[in-house]
mmCIF file with all atom_site columns, C-alpha atoms in Angstrom:
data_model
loop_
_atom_site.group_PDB
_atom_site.id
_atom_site.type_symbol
_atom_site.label_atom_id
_atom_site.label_alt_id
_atom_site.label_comp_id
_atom_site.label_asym_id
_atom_site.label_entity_id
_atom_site.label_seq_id
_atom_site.pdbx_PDB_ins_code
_atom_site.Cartn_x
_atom_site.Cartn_y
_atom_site.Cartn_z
_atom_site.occupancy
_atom_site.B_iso_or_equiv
_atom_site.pdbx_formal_charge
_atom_site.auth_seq_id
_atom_site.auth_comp_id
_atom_site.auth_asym_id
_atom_site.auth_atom_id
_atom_site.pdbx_PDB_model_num
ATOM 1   C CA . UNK A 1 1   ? -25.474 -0.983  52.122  1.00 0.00 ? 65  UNK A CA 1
ATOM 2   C CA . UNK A 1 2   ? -28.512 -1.554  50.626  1.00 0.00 ? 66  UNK A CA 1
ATOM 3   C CA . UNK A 1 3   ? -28.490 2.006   48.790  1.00 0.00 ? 67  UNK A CA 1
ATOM 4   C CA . UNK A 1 4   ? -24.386 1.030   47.390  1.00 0.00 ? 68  UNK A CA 1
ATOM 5   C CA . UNK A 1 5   ? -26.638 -1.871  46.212  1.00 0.00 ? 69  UNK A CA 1
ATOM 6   C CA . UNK A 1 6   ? -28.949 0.244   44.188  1.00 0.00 ? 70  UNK A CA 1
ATOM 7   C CA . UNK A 1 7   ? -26.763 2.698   42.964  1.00 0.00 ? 71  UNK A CA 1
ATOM 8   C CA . UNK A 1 8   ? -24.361 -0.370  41.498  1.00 0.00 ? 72  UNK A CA 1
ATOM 9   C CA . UNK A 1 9   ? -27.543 -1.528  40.192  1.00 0.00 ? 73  UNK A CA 1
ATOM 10  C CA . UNK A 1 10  ? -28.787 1.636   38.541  1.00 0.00 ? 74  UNK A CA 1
ATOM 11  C CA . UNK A 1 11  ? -24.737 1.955   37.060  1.00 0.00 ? 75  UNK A CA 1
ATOM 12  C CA . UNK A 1 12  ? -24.965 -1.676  35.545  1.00 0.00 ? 76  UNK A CA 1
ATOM 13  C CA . UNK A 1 13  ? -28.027 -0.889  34.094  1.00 0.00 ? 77  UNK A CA 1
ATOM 14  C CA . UNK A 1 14  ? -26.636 2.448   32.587  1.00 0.00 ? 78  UNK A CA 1
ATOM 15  C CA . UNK A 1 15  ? -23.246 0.743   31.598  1.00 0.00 ? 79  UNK A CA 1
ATOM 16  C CA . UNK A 1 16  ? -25.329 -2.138  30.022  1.00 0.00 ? 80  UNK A CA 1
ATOM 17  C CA . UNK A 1 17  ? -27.528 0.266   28.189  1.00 0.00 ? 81  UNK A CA 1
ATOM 18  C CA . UNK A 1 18  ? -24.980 2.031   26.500  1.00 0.00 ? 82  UNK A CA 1
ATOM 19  C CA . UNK A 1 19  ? -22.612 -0.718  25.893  1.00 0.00 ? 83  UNK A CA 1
ATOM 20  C CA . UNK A 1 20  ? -25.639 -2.081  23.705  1.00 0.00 ? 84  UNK A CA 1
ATOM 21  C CA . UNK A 1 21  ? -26.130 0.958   21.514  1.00 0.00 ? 85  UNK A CA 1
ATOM 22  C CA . UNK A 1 22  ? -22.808 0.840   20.544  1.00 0.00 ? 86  UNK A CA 1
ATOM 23  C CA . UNK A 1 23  ? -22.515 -1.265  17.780  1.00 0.00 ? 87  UNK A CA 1
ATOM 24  C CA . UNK A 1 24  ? -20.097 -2.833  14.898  1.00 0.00 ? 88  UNK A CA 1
ATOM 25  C CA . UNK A 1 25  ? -18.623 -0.191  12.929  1.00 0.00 ? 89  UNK A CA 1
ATOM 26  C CA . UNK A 1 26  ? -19.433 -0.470  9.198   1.00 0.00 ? 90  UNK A CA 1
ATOM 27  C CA . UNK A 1 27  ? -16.512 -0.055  6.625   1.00 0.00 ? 91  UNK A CA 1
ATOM 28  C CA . UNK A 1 28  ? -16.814 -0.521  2.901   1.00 0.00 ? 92  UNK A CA 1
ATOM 29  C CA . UNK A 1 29  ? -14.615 -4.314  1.849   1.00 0.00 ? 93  UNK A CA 1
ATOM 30  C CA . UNK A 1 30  ? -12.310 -2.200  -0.244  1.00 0.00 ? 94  UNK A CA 1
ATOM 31  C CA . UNK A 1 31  ? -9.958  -1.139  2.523   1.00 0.00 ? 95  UNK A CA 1
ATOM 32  C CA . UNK A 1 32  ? -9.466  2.827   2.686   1.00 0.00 ? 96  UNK A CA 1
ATOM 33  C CA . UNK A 1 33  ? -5.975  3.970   4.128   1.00 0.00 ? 97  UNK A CA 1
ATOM 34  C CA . UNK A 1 34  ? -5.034  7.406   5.870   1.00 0.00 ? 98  UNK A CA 1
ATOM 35  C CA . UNK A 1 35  ? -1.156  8.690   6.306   1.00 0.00 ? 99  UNK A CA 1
ATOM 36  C CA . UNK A 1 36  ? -0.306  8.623   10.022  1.00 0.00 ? 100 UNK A CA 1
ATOM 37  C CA . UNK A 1 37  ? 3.421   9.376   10.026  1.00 0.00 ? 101 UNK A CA 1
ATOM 38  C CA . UNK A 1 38  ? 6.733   9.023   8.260   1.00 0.00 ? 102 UNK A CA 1
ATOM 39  C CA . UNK A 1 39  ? 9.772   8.597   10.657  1.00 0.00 ? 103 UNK A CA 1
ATOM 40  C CA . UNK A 1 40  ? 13.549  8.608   8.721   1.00 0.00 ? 104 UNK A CA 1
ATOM 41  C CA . UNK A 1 41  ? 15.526  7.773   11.139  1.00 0.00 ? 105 UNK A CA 1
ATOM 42  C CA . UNK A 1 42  ? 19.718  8.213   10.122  1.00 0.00 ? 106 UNK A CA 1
ATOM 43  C CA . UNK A 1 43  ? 21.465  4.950   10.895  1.00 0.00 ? 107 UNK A CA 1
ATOM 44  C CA . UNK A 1 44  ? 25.093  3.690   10.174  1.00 0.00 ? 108 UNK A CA 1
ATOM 45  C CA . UNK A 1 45  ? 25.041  3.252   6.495   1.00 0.00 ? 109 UNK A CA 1
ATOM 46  C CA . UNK A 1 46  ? 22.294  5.091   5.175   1.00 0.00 ? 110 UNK A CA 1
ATOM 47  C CA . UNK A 1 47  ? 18.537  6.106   6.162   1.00 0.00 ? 111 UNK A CA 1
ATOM 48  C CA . UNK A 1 48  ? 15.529  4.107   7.963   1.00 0.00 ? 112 UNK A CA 1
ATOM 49  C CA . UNK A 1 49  ? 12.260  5.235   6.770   1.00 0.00 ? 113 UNK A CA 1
ATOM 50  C CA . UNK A 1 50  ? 9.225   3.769   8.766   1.00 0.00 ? 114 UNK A CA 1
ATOM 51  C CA . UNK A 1 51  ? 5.801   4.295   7.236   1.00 0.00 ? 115 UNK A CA 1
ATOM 52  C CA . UNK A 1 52  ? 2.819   4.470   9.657   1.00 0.00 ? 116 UNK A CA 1
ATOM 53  C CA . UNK A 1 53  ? -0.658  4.195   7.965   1.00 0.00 ? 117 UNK A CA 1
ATOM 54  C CA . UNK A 1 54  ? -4.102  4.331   9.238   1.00 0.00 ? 118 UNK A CA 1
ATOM 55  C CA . UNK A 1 55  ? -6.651  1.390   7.874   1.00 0.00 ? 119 UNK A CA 1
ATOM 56  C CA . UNK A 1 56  ? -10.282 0.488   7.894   1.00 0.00 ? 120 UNK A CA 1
ATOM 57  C CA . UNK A 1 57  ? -11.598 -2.824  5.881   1.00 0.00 ? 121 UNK A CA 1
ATOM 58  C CA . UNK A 1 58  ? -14.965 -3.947  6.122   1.00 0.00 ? 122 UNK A CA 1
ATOM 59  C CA . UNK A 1 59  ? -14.646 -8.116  6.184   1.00 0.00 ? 123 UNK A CA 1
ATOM 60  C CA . UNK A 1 60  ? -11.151 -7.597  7.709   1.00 0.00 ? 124 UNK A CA 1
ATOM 61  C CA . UNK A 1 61  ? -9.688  -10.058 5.203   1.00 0.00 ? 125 UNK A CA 1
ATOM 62  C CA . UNK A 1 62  ? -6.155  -8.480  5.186   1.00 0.00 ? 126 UNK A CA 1
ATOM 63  C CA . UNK A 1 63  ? -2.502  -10.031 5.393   1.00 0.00 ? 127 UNK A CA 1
ATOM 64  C CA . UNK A 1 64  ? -0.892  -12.850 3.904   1.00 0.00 ? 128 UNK A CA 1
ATOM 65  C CA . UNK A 1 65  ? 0.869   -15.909 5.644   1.00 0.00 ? 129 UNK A CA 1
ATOM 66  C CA . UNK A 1 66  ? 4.285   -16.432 4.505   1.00 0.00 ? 130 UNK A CA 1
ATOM 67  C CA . UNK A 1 67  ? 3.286   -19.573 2.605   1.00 0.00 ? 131 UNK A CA 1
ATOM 68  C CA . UNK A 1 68  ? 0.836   -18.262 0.302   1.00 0.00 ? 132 UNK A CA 1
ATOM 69  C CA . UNK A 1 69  ? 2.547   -17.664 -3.025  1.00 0.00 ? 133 UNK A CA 1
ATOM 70  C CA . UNK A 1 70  ? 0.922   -19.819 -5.303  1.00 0.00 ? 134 UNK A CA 1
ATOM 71  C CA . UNK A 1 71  ? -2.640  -18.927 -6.869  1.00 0.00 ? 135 UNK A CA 1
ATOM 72  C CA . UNK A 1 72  ? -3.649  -15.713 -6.361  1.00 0.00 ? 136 UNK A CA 1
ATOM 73  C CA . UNK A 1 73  ? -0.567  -14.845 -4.535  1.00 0.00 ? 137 UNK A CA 1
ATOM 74  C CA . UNK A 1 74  ? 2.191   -16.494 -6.581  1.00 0.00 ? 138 UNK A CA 1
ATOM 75  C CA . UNK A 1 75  ? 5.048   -13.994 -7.739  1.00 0.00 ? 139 UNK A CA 1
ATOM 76  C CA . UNK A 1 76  ? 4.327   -15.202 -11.679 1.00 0.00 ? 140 UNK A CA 1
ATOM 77  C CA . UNK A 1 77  ? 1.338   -15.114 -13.499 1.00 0.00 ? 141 UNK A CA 1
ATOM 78  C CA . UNK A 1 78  ? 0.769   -18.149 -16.012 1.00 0.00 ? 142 UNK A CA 1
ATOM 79  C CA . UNK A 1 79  ? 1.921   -16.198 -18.657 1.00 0.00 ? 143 UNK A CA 1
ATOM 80  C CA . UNK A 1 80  ? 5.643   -15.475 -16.986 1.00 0.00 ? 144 UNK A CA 1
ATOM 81  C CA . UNK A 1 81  ? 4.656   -12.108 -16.302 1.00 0.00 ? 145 UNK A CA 1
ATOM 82  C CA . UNK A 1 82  ? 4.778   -10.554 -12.594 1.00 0.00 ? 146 UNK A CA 1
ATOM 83  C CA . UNK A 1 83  ? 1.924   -10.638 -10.250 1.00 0.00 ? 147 UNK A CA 1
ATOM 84  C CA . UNK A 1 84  ? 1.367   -7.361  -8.641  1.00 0.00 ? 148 UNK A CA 1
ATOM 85  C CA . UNK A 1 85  ? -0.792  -9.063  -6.038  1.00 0.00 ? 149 UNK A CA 1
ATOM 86  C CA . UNK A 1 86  ? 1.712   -11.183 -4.697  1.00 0.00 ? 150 UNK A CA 1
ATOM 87  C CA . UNK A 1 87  ? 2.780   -7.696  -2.695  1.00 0.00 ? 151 UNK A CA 1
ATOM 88  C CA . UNK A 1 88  ? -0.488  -6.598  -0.232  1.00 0.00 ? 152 UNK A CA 1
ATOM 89  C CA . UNK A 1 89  ? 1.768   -3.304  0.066   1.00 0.00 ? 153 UNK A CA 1
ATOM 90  C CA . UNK A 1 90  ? 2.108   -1.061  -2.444  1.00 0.00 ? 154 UNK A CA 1
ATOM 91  C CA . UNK A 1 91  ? 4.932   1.810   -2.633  1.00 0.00 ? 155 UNK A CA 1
ATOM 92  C CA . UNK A 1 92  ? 5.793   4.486   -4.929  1.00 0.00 ? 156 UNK A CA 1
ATOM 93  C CA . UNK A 1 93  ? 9.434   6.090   -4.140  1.00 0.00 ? 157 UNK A CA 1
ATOM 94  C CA . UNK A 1 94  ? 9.433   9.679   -5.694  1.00 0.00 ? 158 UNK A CA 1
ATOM 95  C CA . UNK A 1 95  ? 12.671  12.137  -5.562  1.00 0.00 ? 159 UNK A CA 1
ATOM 96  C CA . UNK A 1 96  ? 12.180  15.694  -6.551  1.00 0.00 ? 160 UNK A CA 1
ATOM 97  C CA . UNK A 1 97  ? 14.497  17.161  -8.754  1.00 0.00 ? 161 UNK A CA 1
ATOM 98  C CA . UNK A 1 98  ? 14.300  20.932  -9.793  1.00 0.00 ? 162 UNK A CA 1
ATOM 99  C CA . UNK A 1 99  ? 11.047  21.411  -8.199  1.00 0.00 ? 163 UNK A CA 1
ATOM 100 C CA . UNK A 1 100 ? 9.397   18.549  -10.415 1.00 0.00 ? 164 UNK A CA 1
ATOM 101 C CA . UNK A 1 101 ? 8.381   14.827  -8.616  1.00 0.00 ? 165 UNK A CA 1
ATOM 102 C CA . UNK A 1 102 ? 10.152  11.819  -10.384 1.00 0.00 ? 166 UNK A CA 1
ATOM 103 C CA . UNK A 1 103 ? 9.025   8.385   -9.604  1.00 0.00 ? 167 UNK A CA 1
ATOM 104 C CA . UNK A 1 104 ? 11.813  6.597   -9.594  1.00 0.00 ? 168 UNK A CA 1
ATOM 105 C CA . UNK A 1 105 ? 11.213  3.253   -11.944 1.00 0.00 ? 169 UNK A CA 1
ATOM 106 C CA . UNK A 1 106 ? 12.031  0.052   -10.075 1.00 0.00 ? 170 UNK A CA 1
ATOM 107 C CA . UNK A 1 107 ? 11.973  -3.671  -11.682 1.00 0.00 ? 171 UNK A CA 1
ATOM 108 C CA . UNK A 1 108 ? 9.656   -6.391  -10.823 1.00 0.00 ? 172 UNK A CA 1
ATOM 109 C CA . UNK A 1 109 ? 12.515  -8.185  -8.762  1.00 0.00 ? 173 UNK A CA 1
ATOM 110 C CA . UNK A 1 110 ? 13.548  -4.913  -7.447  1.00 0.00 ? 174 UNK A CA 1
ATOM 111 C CA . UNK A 1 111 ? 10.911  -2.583  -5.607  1.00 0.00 ? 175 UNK A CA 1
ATOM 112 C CA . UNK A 1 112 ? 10.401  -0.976  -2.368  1.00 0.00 ? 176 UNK A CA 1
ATOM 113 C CA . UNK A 1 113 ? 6.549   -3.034  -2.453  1.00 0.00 ? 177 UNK A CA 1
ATOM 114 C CA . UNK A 1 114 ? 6.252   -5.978  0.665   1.00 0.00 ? 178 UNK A CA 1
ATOM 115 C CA . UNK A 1 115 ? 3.895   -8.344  2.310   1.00 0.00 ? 179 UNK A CA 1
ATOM 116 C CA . UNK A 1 116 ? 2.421   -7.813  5.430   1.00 0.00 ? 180 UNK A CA 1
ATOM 117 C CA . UNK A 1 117 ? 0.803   -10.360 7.474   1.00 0.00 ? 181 UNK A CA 1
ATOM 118 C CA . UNK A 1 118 ? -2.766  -11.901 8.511   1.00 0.00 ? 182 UNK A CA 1
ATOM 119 C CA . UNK A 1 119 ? -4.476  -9.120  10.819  1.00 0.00 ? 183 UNK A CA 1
ATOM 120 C CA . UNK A 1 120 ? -7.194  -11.708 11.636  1.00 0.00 ? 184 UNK A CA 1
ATOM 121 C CA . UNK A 1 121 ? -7.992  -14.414 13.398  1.00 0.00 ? 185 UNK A CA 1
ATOM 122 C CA . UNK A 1 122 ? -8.926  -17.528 11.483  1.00 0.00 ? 186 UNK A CA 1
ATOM 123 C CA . UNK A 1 123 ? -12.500 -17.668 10.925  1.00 0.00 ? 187 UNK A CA 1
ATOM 124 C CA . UNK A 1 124 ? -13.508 -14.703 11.971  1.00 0.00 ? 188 UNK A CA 1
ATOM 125 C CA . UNK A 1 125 ? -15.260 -12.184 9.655   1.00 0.00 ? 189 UNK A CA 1
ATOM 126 C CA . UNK A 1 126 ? -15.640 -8.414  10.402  1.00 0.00 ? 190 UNK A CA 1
ATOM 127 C CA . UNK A 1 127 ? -14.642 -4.471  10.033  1.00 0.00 ? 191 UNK A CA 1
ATOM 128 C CA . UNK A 1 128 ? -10.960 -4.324  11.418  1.00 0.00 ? 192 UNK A CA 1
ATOM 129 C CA . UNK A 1 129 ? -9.194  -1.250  11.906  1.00 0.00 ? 193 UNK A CA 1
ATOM 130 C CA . UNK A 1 130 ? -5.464  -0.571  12.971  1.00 0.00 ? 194 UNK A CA 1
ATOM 131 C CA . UNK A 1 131 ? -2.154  1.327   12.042  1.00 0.00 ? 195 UNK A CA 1
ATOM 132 C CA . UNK A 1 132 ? 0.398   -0.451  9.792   1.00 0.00 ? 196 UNK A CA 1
ATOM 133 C CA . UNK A 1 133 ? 3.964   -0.233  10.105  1.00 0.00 ? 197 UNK A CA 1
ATOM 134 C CA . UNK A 1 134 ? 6.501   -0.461  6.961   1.00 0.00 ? 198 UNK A CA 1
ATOM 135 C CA . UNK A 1 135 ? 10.068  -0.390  7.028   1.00 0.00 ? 199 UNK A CA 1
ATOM 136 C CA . UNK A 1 136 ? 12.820  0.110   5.159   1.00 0.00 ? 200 UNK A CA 1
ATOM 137 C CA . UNK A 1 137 ? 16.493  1.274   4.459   1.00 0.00 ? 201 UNK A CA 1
ATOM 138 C CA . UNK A 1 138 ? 18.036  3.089   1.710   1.00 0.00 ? 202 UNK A CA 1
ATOM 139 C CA . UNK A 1 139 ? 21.615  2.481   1.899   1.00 0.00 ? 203 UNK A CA 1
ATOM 140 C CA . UNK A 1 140 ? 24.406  5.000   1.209   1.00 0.00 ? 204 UNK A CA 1
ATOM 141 C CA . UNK A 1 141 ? 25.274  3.145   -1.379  1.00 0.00 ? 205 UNK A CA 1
ATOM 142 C CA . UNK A 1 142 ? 22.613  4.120   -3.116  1.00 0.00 ? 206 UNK A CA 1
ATOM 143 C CA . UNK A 1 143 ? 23.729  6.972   -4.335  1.00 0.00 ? 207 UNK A CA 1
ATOM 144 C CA . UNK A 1 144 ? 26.362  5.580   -6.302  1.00 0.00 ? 208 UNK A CA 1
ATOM 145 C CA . UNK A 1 145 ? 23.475  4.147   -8.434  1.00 0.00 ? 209 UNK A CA 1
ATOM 146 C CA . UNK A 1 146 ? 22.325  7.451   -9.658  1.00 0.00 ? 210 UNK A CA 1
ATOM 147 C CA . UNK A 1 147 ? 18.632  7.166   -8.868  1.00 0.00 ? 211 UNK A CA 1
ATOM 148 C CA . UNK A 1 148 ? 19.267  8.834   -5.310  1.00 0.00 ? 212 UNK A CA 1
ATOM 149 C CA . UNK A 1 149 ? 21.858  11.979  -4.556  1.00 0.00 ? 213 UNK A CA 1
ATOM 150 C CA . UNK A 1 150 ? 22.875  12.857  -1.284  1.00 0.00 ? 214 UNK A CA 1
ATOM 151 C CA . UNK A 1 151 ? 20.495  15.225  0.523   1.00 0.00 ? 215 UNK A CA 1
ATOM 152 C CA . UNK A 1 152 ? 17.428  14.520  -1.970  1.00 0.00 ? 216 UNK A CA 1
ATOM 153 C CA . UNK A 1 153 ? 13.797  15.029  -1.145  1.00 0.00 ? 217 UNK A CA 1
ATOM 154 C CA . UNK A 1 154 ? 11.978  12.196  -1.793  1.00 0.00 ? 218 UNK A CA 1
ATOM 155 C CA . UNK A 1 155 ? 8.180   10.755  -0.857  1.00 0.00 ? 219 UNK A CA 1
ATOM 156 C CA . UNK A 1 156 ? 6.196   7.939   -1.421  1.00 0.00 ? 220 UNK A CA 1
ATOM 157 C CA . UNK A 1 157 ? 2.469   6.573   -2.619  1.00 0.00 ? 221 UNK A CA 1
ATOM 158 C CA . UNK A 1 158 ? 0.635   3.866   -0.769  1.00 0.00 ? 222 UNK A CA 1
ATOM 159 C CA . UNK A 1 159 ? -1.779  1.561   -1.460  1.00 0.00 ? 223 UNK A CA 1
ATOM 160 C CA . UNK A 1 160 ? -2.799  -2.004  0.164   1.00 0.00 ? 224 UNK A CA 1
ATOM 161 C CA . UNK A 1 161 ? -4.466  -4.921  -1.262  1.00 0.00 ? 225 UNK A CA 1
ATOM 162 C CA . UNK A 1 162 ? -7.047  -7.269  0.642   1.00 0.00 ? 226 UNK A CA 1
ATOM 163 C CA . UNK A 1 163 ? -6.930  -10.940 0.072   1.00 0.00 ? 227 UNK A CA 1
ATOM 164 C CA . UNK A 1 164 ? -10.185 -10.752 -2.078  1.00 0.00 ? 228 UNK A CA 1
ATOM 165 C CA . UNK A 1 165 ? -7.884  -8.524  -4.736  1.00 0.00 ? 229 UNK A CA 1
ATOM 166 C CA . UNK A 1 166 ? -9.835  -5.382  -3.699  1.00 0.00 ? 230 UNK A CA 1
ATOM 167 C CA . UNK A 1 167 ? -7.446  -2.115  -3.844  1.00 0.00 ? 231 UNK A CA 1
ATOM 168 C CA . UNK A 1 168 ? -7.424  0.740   -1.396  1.00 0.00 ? 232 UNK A CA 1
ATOM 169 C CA . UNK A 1 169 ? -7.645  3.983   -1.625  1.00 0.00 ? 233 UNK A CA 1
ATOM 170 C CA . UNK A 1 170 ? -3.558  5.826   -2.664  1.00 0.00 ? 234 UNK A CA 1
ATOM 171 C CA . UNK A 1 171 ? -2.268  8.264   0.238   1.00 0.00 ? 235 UNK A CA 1
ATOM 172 C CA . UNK A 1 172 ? 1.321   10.290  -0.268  1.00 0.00 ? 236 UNK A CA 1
ATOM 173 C CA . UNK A 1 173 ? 2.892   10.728  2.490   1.00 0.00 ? 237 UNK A CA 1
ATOM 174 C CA . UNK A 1 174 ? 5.149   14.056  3.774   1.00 0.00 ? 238 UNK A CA 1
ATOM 175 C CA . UNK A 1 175 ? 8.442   14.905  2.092   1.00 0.00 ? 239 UNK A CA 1
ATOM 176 C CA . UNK A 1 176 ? 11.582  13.226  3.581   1.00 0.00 ? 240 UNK A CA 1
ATOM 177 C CA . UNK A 1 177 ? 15.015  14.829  2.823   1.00 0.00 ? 241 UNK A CA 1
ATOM 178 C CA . UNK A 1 178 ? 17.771  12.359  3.042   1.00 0.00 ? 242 UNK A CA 1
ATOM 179 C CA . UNK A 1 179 ? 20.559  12.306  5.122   1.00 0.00 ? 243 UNK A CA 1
ATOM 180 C CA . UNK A 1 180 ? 22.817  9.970   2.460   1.00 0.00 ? 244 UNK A CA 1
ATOM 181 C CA . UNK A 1 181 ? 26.534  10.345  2.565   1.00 0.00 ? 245 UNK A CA 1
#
């Protein structure tokens, strides 16, 4: 009994000691983003695309609650024009056509770029780290527009924004050929 005692002891001891020399990880405050997947998934009318990415920030100050869209975060700038930071989620949808990479130009009102939310706790302050989700669809419809043809390659750029306005890092991801009918 007495020797479980000291070898649960000695363990603790061990345990303790190398729980302590593990410490915070350090990230820069400009988040830095790394592709993890793309998943296109075919679905009734047209194509799911889920992007998974890898990110690191230093002060952890990303997301945005639902509410925030004035300030900083408001859609228009004081002089009417769009705010790019009232997206934390960049995207840029390329198509290749005859071997060459198109972006594909979008409007202000129209984009693939979205808002994702707080990944923090209020009031707390440190490096978080995590995988990212984004989802969308790209209807059949779409190729009536022109700007998408059945069976097209396409990709996409990346880029998030913290909620001090500090840019990460672009990543493409893999090429995704469309199922479109």
């Amino acid at each position: 009994m007495i020797k479980n005692f000291i070898k649960l002891s000695i363990f603790i001891v061990i345990a303790c000691f190398i729980v302590s020399c593990v410490g915070t990880p350090e990230y820069p405050i400009t988040p830095q983003v790394t592709l993890n997947n793309v998943i296109k998934k075919r679905v009734i009318d047209g194509d799911s695309i889920i992007i998974a990415v890898d990110f690191k920030d230093g002060d952890g100050d990303l997301g945005l609650a639902d509410d925030e869209t004035s300030g900083l975060y408001s859609f228009y700038n004081p002089d009417n024009t769009t705010n790019k930071f009232y997206f934390n989620y960049w995207l840029n949808f390329y198509v290749k056509r005859n071997n060459i990479w198109q972006l594909i130009p979008f409007t202000s009102s129209l984009n693939f770029n979205g808002r994702f939310p707080k990944l923090y706790k209020e009031g707390r302050k440190g490096p978080l780290k995590g995988t990212l989700f984004y989802g969308f669809h790209i209807p059949d419809i779409a190729v009536v527009s022109g700007m998408i043809n059945k069976n097209d390659t396409i990709k996409f750029n990346v880029q998030i924004v913290d909620r001090a306005l500090n840019v990460s890092n672009i990543i493409e991801t893999n090429e995704v050929v469309l199922d479109l009918k």
